[in-house]
Tab-separated table of C-alpha atoms in Angstrom:
chain	number	residue	atom	x	y	z
Q	1	MET	CA	-15.368	-14.761	-15.523
Q	2	ASP	CA	-12.129	-12.998	-13.864
Q	3	ILE	CA	-12.830	-10.173	-11.220
Q	4	LYS	CA	-11.898	-7.512	-13.798
Q	5	SER	CA	-14.200	-8.442	-16.236
Q	6	SER	CA	-16.705	-8.970	-13.628
Q	7	LEU	CA	-16.380	-6.014	-12.031
Q	8	GLN	CA	-16.789	-4.106	-15.468
Q	9	LYS	CA	-19.910	-5.708	-16.122
Q	10	SER	CA	-21.517	-4.961	-12.870
Q	11	GLN	CA	-20.359	-1.342	-13.463
Q	12	HIS	CA	-21.907	-1.120	-16.993
Q	13	ASP	CA	-24.953	-3.142	-15.451
Q	14	LEU	CA	-25.491	-0.831	-12.304
Q	15	VAL	CA	-24.721	2.180	-14.602
Q	16	ASN	CA	-27.731	1.132	-17.015
Q	17	ASN	CA	-30.001	-0.171	-13.941
Q	18	ASN	CA	-29.932	3.212	-12.316
Q	19	ALA	CA	-29.994	5.625	-15.331
Q	20	ALA	CA	-33.498	3.065	-15.872
Q	21	LEU	CA	-34.629	3.681	-12.392
Q	22	THR	CA	-33.978	7.468	-12.838
Q	23	LYS	CA	-36.094	7.895	-15.940
Q	24	ALA	CA	-38.797	5.928	-14.306
Q	25	LYS	CA	-38.933	8.047	-11.108
Q	26	SER	CA	-38.996	11.032	-13.548
Q	27	THR	CA	-42.496	9.519	-15.222
Q	28	THR	CA	-45.079	12.136	-14.279
Q	29	ILE	CA	-48.302	10.328	-12.936
Q	30	ASP	CA	-51.186	10.502	-15.034
Q	31	THR	CA	-54.989	9.034	-14.919
Q	32	GLN	CA	-54.175	6.172	-17.523
Q	33	SER	CA	-55.631	3.204	-16.982
Q	34	PRO	CA	-52.860	0.128	-16.222
Q	35	ALA	CA	-53.246	-1.355	-19.491
Q	36	GLU	CA	-52.703	1.959	-20.914
Q	37	LYS	CA	-49.450	2.771	-18.618
Q	38	LEU	CA	-48.009	-0.827	-19.512
Q	39	ASN	CA	-48.531	0.001	-23.223
Q	40	ALA	CA	-46.836	3.533	-22.993
Q	41	VAL	CA	-43.751	2.340	-20.575
Q	42	PRO	CA	-40.716	2.211	-22.673
Q	43	ALA	CA	-39.314	-1.338	-23.414
Q	44	SER	CA	-35.869	-0.812	-21.857
Q	45	ILE	CA	-37.731	-0.020	-18.714
Q	46	ILE	CA	-40.022	-2.718	-18.519
Q	47	ASN	CA	-37.215	-4.969	-19.253
Q	48	THR	CA	-34.521	-3.668	-17.020
Q	49	VAL	CA	-34.250	-4.925	-13.579
Q	50	VAL	CA	-33.201	-2.430	-11.377
Q	51	ALA	CA	-29.970	-2.970	-9.166
Q	52	SER	CA	-31.142	-3.961	-5.757
Q	53	GLU	CA	-29.405	-2.711	-2.427
Q	54	GLU	CA	-27.782	-6.233	-2.021
Q	55	GLU	CA	-26.476	-6.093	-5.571
Q	56	ILE	CA	-24.788	-2.482	-5.322
Q	57	LYS	CA	-23.138	-3.601	-1.832
Q	58	LYS	CA	-22.131	-7.012	-3.550
Q	59	PHE	CA	-20.647	-4.487	-6.511
Q	60	GLN	CA	-19.051	-2.295	-4.126
Q	61	GLN	CA	-17.301	-4.595	-1.736
Q	62	GLU	CA	-15.861	-6.741	-4.945
Q	63	ALA	CA	-14.472	-3.151	-6.100
Q	64	TYR	CA	-13.129	-2.722	-2.955
Q	65	GLU	CA	-11.270	-6.214	-2.847
Q	66	TYR	CA	-10.120	-6.104	-6.152
Q	67	ASN	CA	-8.350	-2.429	-5.469
Q	68	VAL	CA	-6.889	-3.675	-2.333
Q	69	LYS	CA	-5.109	-6.823	-4.052
Q	70	ASN	CA	-3.839	-3.906	-6.713
Q	71	PHE	CA	-2.592	-1.905	-4.047
Q	72	GLU	CA	-0.844	-4.987	-2.349
Q	73	ILE	CA	0.988	-5.935	-5.649
Q	74	GLN	CA	1.673	-2.237	-6.314
Q	75	ASP	CA	3.463	-2.221	-3.048
Q	76	LYS	CA	5.278	-5.174	-3.512
Q	77	THR	CA	6.557	-4.549	-7.130
Q	78	GLN	CA	7.835	-1.123	-5.826
Q	79	ALA	CA	9.908	-2.756	-3.098
Q	80	ALA	CA	10.871	-5.310	-5.312
Q	81	PHE	CA	12.038	-2.759	-7.773
Q	82	ALA	CA	13.808	-1.001	-5.773
Q	83	THR	CA	15.797	-4.209	-3.999
Q	84	THR	CA	16.238	-5.120	-7.450
Q	85	LEU	CA	18.209	-1.602	-8.414
Q	86	LYS	CA	20.089	-1.656	-4.695
Q	87	GLU	CA	21.258	-5.169	-5.437
Q	88	PHE	CA	22.622	-4.543	-9.088
Q	89	GLU	CA	24.514	-1.560	-7.927
Q	90	LYS	CA	26.105	-3.608	-4.991
Q	91	PHE	CA	27.030	-6.272	-7.155
Q	92	LYS	CA	28.718	-3.643	-9.934
Q	93	ASP	CA	30.652	-1.784	-7.193
Q	94	THR	CA	32.040	-4.917	-6.215
Q	95	GLN	CA	33.080	-6.120	-9.505
Q	96	SER	CA	34.138	-2.546	-10.545
Q	97	THR	CA	36.856	-2.885	-7.512
Q	98	LEU	CA	38.067	-6.157	-8.775
Q	99	HIS	CA	37.915	-5.664	-12.196
Q	100	PRO	CA	38.854	-1.615	-12.504
Q	101	ASN	CA	39.562	-1.761	-16.311
Q	102	ILE	CA	35.912	-2.820	-16.857
Q	103	ASP	CA	33.058	-0.468	-17.199
Q	104	PHE	CA	30.308	-2.035	-15.377
Q	105	ASN	CA	27.803	0.544	-16.135
Q	106	ALA	CA	27.809	-0.698	-19.706
Q	107	LEU	CA	25.861	-3.937	-17.941
Q	108	ASP	CA	22.545	-4.419	-18.305
Q	109	LEU	CA	20.407	-7.089	-16.290
Q	110	ALA	CA	17.541	-9.811	-17.686
Q	111	GLN	CA	15.945	-12.670	-16.308
Q	112	LYS	CA	14.426	-15.649	-17.637
Q	113	GLU	CA	11.432	-17.108	-16.611
Q	114	ASP	CA	12.662	-19.740	-14.493
Q	115	GLY	CA	14.913	-16.602	-12.397
Q	116	THR	CA	18.179	-17.419	-14.113
Q	117	LEU	CA	20.055	-13.942	-14.354
Q	118	GLN	CA	21.551	-12.561	-17.218
Q	119	LEU	CA	24.048	-10.037	-18.255
Q	120	VAL	CA	23.574	-7.723	-20.916
Q	121	GLY	CA	25.994	-5.541	-23.010
Q	122	GLY	CA	29.414	-4.533	-22.092
Q	123	ASN	CA	32.661	-5.310	-23.646
Q	124	ILE	CA	33.870	-8.188	-21.184
Q	125	ALA	CA	35.134	-11.741	-22.515
Q	126	THR	CA	33.075	-14.842	-22.823
Q	127	SER	CA	34.370	-16.318	-20.013
Q	128	LEU	CA	34.529	-13.581	-17.453
Q	129	ARG	CA	30.691	-12.946	-18.330
Q	130	ALA	CA	30.202	-16.551	-17.053
Q	131	GLU	CA	31.760	-16.324	-14.288
Q	132	LEU	CA	30.109	-13.106	-13.309
Q	133	GLU	CA	26.728	-14.797	-14.278
Q	134	ALA	CA	27.369	-17.641	-12.030
Q	135	GLN	CA	28.152	-14.851	-9.078
Q	136	ILE	CA	25.049	-13.040	-9.614
Q	137	ASN	CA	23.025	-15.967	-9.884
Q	138	GLY	CA	23.901	-16.757	-5.954
Q	139	ASN	CA	22.151	-14.000	-5.010
Q	140	GLU	CA	18.964	-15.165	-4.318
Q	141	GLU	CA	17.725	-11.809	-2.897
Q	142	LEU	CA	17.874	-10.272	-6.430
Q	143	LYS	CA	16.590	-13.005	-8.206
Q	144	SER	CA	13.303	-13.186	-6.064
Q	145	ALA	CA	12.929	-9.273	-6.196
Q	146	TYR	CA	13.617	-9.261	-9.882
Q	147	LYS	CA	11.102	-12.071	-10.715
Q	148	GLN	CA	8.405	-10.418	-8.764
Q	149	VAL	CA	9.129	-7.006	-10.533
Q	150	HIS	CA	8.223	-8.716	-13.774
Q	151	GLU	CA	5.220	-11.061	-12.234
Q	152	GLY	CA	3.932	-7.325	-10.567
Q	153	MET	CA	4.432	-5.096	-13.712
Q	154	ALA	CA	2.152	-7.762	-15.616
Q	155	ASP	CA	-0.679	-6.795	-12.949
Q	156	ILE	CA	-0.065	-3.055	-12.973
Q	157	VAL	CA	-0.042	-2.754	-16.737
Q	158	ARG	CA	-3.822	-4.784	-16.675
Q	159	TYR	CA	-4.785	-2.174	-13.938
Q	160	PHE	CA	-4.079	0.928	-15.747
Q	161	ASP	CA	-4.983	-0.576	-19.307
Q	162	VAL	CA	-7.953	-2.552	-19.077
Q	163	ASN	CA	-7.652	-3.504	-22.684
Q	164	SER	CA	-4.291	-5.055	-22.184
Q	165	ASN	CA	-3.741	-8.692	-21.914
Q	166	VAL	CA	-0.105	-8.410	-20.910
Q	167	GLU	CA	1.311	-11.214	-19.048
Q	168	ALA	CA	4.603	-12.017	-17.048
Q	169	LYS	CA	5.730	-14.314	-19.452
Q	170	ASP	CA	5.542	-11.625	-22.050
Q	171	PHE	CA	8.270	-9.669	-20.070
Q	172	TYR	CA	10.802	-12.646	-19.018
Q	173	GLY	CA	14.032	-11.871	-21.471
Q	174	LYS	CA	12.520	-8.810	-22.399
Q	175	PHE	CA	12.962	-6.446	-19.609
Q	176	ARG	CA	16.235	-4.521	-19.353
Q	177	LEU	CA	16.912	-3.082	-15.649
Q	178	ASN	CA	18.804	-0.273	-16.820
Q	179	GLU	CA	16.372	0.400	-19.758
Q	180	LEU	CA	13.386	0.102	-17.682
Q	181	SER	CA	14.815	2.409	-14.839
Q	182	HIS	CA	15.428	5.254	-17.747
Q	183	SER	CA	12.278	4.772	-19.429
Q	184	PHE	CA	10.077	5.194	-15.882
Q	185	GLU	CA	12.554	7.914	-15.031
Q	186	LYS	CA	11.491	10.061	-18.512
Q	187	GLN	CA	7.945	9.900	-17.328
Q	188	PHE	CA	8.667	12.336	-14.510
Q	189	HIS	CA	8.962	15.821	-15.895
Q	190	ASP	CA	10.481	19.163	-14.255
Q	191	ASP	CA	7.013	21.064	-14.466
Q	192	GLY	CA	4.537	17.936	-14.020
Q	193	PHE	CA	2.934	15.523	-11.336
Q	194	GLY	CA	5.508	14.135	-9.284
Q	195	GLN	CA	8.313	17.008	-10.129
Q	196	ASP	CA	9.191	17.142	-6.496
Q	197	TYR	CA	11.037	13.812	-6.851
Q	198	GLN	CA	14.284	14.454	-8.383
Q	199	THR	CA	16.892	11.456	-8.044
Q	200	LEU	CA	15.894	7.524	-9.351
Q	201	GLU	CA	15.205	6.494	-5.911
Q	202	GLU	CA	13.061	9.009	-4.727
Q	203	LYS	CA	10.986	8.542	-8.159
Q	204	VAL	CA	10.960	4.507	-6.856
Q	205	LEU	CA	10.085	5.059	-3.582
Q	206	SER	CA	7.685	7.461	-4.416
Q	207	ASN	CA	3.817	7.074	-3.719
Q	208	SER	CA	3.300	3.595	-4.635
Q	209	LEU	CA	-0.041	4.568	-7.077
Q	210	LEU	CA	2.230	7.202	-8.791
Q	211	PHE	CA	5.300	4.730	-8.897
Q	212	SER	CA	2.705	2.284	-10.655
Q	213	SER	CA	0.989	4.930	-13.020
Q	214	LYS	CA	4.499	5.915	-14.153
Q	215	MET	CA	5.911	2.537	-14.465
Q	216	ALA	CA	2.758	1.172	-16.360
Q	217	ASP	CA	3.389	4.406	-19.106
Q	218	ALA	CA	7.135	3.349	-19.183
Q	219	ILE	CA	6.162	-0.021	-20.169
Q	220	ASN	CA	2.932	0.516	-22.132
Q	221	PRO	CA	3.462	4.185	-23.156
Q	222	ARG	CA	-0.123	6.240	-23.703
Q	223	ILE	CA	-0.408	9.657	-25.439
Q	224	ASN	CA	-0.726	12.371	-22.761
Q	225	ILE	CA	-2.409	15.665	-23.857
Q	226	SER	CA	-1.908	18.749	-21.976
Q	227	VAL	CA	-4.471	21.437	-21.969
């Protein structure tokens, strides 16, 4: 059983056990004989083992370690996403100078599971696309950062959606950097939480938990109801 499932089970057991303990403590003391009392106690209390202090501490430690691990992943993924955007912009700026007649903003970036980068879209010749892809695949910093984005996003989605079984392999070849960043930006609203972040850079470099929450919604949107 993995840590998330273990935590969910431990939390469920802890809630049930503490509820049983509270109910047992609230029972009024009477003059019934031991046998009569035993017969009168609800079966759920008799069969429920109340969580010990040691078990509660263990659960709390597991929860702490689980959250620390996920916060570290979120921090790394946030930094990797910022690096990916920066390096791709640098690439497009350089190529725009060399090929002024081509609209490089129309190009998007995808990645295969083996780390190979692909240029998607844009009105460019096949030979030039191959040349550009050879050049961009020489950028190991970009390849490494984008790979971390794919790996980290799967963890982030699972963290915010306990019912999700998504894995990084489900994202390779599917992510488009521009599409992903646009979908992420749409999660911020002028009158909503995070409204103080105006530019894409500010939004990407926001609080890592806010970044992760918004990115999880960008990838796996949920219905938000404002009252």
